[in-house]
Amino acid sequence: MKTEITQLLGTEYPIIQGGMAWVAEYHLAAAVSEAGGLGIIGAANAPADWVRQQIREAKKLTEKPFGVNIMLMSPYADEVAKVAAEEGVKVVTTGAGSPEKYMKMWKDAGIKVIPVVASVALARRMERCGADAVIAEGTESGGHIGETTTMVLVPQVADAVNVPVIAAGGIADGRGIAAAFMLGAQGVQMGTHFIVTEECQVHENYKDMIIKARDIDTRVTGRTTGHPVRALRNRMTGEYLKKEAEGATFEELELLTLGGLRKAVVDGDVKTGSVMSGQSAGLVKEKLTCKALIQKLVTETEELLKGTFLYE
Ligand code: TUI
């Protein structure tokens, strides 16, 4: 499984762990990197000092490369962007916006920059401003999402840009990874399955809910506010969608979700909290270590790829 992405990142496998808000802290990121993937610390809405500490703790646990995800809607994005450069992080991924204004600073610091895009237009713009690769993230993903599915987004992005493409959204096993390669991707990013690993620090209730989830158990809130977010269905998504259908204001809806992710991740309140997850929750059946998960993914993928090349 050597691709342009393993070369670019200096990893054993072209498997990246998503930079999930509140979930992707240094224990998980270091475990994924140690297992041969690329671990990511999710800066989300956290202050710059928290991110700096996380980077330093990850470095104590692994000498392998890891990255930081900068959530561009964060009030601290400017400061966190600087911390990534100062701390000598190898890779930065970005989400929920365009990182153009930070590009020069990161490139000058020798950082590989990989923006998450949900459209062909943004992928093109990111290539023009110097991105080393792009993550094409389909609407199957958890958290803040775009409109287009992985199946149609990945090949169109692959056709539109010359930098390597990483597929994300709906991928949780070797079949998904093999399919992503067929669509033109050179690597994958996975979030949901990494939540259900031994090293992931989220509350057990969160992990259990993902394991129990079926194919139809996610909901998208906030389509009317312009900030669609996918999470597992619970009392919160039920009330939110009811209020949203009744035409509630942005402020009213915000009250329902404020601090919701923290509630689910830290307190284990999976009824009124926001249990962000991708549609691939239906594919996630067991809790493994990061190492066991990555080995399983690699074995499955290689078996499938052998099959396709038998006919060559
Ligand atoms: O960013 C994500 N997923 C996230 S961020 C997050 S934290 C949060 N929590 C609650 C509400 C809002 C955010 C939880 N999950 N994925 C990457 C991603 N980026 N998906 C979609 C996009 C995106 C969308 C529009 C990127 C750029 C964009 O437009 C940029 C532009 O300027 O055109």
Short mmCIF file of N, CA and C in Angstrom, two decimals, residues 116-122 135-142 144-158 167-170 183 220 223 228 230 279:
data_model
loop_
_atom_site.label_atom_id
_atom_site.label_comp_id
_atom_site.label_asym_id
_atom_site.label_seq_id
_atom_site.Cartn_x
_atom_site.Cartn_y
_atom_site.Cartn_z
N VAL A 116 -9.29 19.89 3.77
CA VAL A 116 -10.49 19.10 3.49
C VAL A 116 -11.39 19.94 2.60
N VAL A 117 -11.85 19.34 1.50
CA VAL A 117 -12.75 20.04 0.58
C VAL A 117 -14.01 19.20 0.40
N ALA A 118 -15.11 19.91 0.14
CA ALA A 118 -16.38 19.20 -0.10
C ALA A 118 -16.89 19.51 -1.50
N SER A 119 -16.04 20.17 -2.33
CA SER A 119 -16.45 20.51 -3.70
C SER A 119 -15.23 20.55 -4.61
N VAL A 120 -15.50 20.40 -5.91
CA VAL A 120 -14.43 20.48 -6.92
C VAL A 120 -13.84 21.89 -6.95
N ALA A 121 -14.70 22.91 -6.83
CA ALA A 121 -14.22 24.30 -6.90
C ALA A 121 -13.20 24.58 -5.81
N LEU A 122 -13.48 24.15 -4.58
CA LEU A 122 -12.53 24.42 -3.50
C LEU A 122 -11.24 23.60 -3.69
N ILE A 135 -8.16 16.45 0.80
CA ILE A 135 -9.05 15.39 1.31
C ILE A 135 -10.44 15.71 0.77
N ALA A 136 -10.95 14.84 -0.10
CA ALA A 136 -12.31 15.02 -0.65
C ALA A 136 -13.28 14.30 0.28
N GLU A 137 -14.06 15.09 1.01
CA GLU A 137 -14.91 14.54 2.07
C GLU A 137 -16.37 14.53 1.65
N GLY A 138 -16.93 13.35 1.52
CA GLY A 138 -18.32 13.19 1.13
C GLY A 138 -19.28 13.42 2.28
N THR A 139 -20.55 13.56 1.94
CA THR A 139 -21.59 13.89 2.91
C THR A 139 -21.91 12.74 3.88
N GLU A 140 -21.33 11.57 3.64
CA GLU A 140 -21.52 10.44 4.56
C GLU A 140 -20.80 10.67 5.89
N SER A 141 -19.87 11.62 5.90
CA SER A 141 -19.05 11.89 7.08
C SER A 141 -19.87 12.36 8.27
N GLY A 142 -19.24 12.30 9.43
CA GLY A 142 -19.85 12.89 10.62
C GLY A 142 -19.44 14.34 10.78
N HIS A 144 -19.54 18.42 10.62
CA HIS A 144 -19.89 19.46 9.65
C HIS A 144 -19.65 18.92 8.24
N ILE A 145 -20.66 18.93 7.41
CA ILE A 145 -20.57 18.22 6.12
C ILE A 145 -20.96 19.08 4.93
N GLY A 146 -20.53 18.63 3.75
CA GLY A 146 -20.99 19.20 2.49
C GLY A 146 -22.15 18.39 1.93
N GLU A 147 -22.47 18.61 0.64
CA GLU A 147 -23.69 18.04 0.03
C GLU A 147 -23.44 16.76 -0.74
N THR A 148 -22.23 16.61 -1.29
CA THR A 148 -22.00 15.59 -2.31
C THR A 148 -21.47 14.30 -1.70
N THR A 149 -21.89 13.17 -2.26
CA THR A 149 -21.45 11.88 -1.71
C THR A 149 -20.00 11.59 -2.11
N THR A 150 -19.36 10.75 -1.33
CA THR A 150 -17.98 10.33 -1.60
C THR A 150 -17.88 9.70 -2.99
N MET A 151 -18.84 8.87 -3.34
CA MET A 151 -18.82 8.14 -4.61
C MET A 151 -18.73 9.08 -5.81
N VAL A 152 -19.37 10.24 -5.76
CA VAL A 152 -19.31 11.14 -6.90
C VAL A 152 -18.30 12.27 -6.71
N LEU A 153 -17.99 12.63 -5.45
CA LEU A 153 -17.05 13.72 -5.21
C LEU A 153 -15.60 13.30 -5.52
N VAL A 154 -15.20 12.13 -5.05
CA VAL A 154 -13.79 11.73 -5.17
C VAL A 154 -13.33 11.66 -6.63
N PRO A 155 -14.05 10.97 -7.53
CA PRO A 155 -13.55 10.92 -8.92
C PRO A 155 -13.54 12.28 -9.59
N GLN A 156 -14.50 13.15 -9.24
CA GLN A 156 -14.50 14.48 -9.87
C GLN A 156 -13.34 15.34 -9.37
N VAL A 157 -13.03 15.23 -8.08
CA VAL A 157 -11.88 15.97 -7.55
C VAL A 157 -10.60 15.39 -8.16
N ALA A 158 -10.53 14.06 -8.27
CA ALA A 158 -9.33 13.42 -8.83
C ALA A 158 -9.11 13.88 -10.28
N ALA A 167 -9.60 10.18 0.06
CA ALA A 167 -11.05 10.07 0.14
C ALA A 167 -11.50 9.98 1.59
N ALA A 168 -12.61 10.64 1.92
CA ALA A 168 -13.17 10.56 3.27
C ALA A 168 -14.69 10.55 3.19
N GLY A 169 -15.32 9.90 4.17
CA GLY A 169 -16.78 9.86 4.21
C GLY A 169 -17.30 8.48 3.84
N GLY A 170 -17.75 7.73 4.84
CA GLY A 170 -18.36 6.42 4.58
C GLY A 170 -17.38 5.27 4.52
N LEU A 183 -11.76 4.82 -7.17
CA LEU A 183 -12.34 6.13 -7.53
C LEU A 183 -11.27 7.17 -7.84
N VAL A 220 -29.06 14.67 10.04
CA VAL A 220 -28.34 15.91 9.76
C VAL A 220 -29.17 17.08 10.27
N ARG A 223 -29.50 22.01 8.45
CA ARG A 223 -29.51 22.27 7.00
C ARG A 223 -30.05 23.67 6.72
N PRO A 228 -24.80 22.37 8.28
CA PRO A 228 -25.29 21.00 8.47
C PRO A 228 -24.29 20.14 9.24
N ARG A 230 -23.79 16.15 10.92
CA ARG A 230 -24.31 14.78 11.04
C ARG A 230 -23.93 14.18 12.38
N GLN A 279 -22.02 8.05 8.60
CA GLN A 279 -22.95 6.97 8.27
C GLN A 279 -22.28 5.61 8.40
#
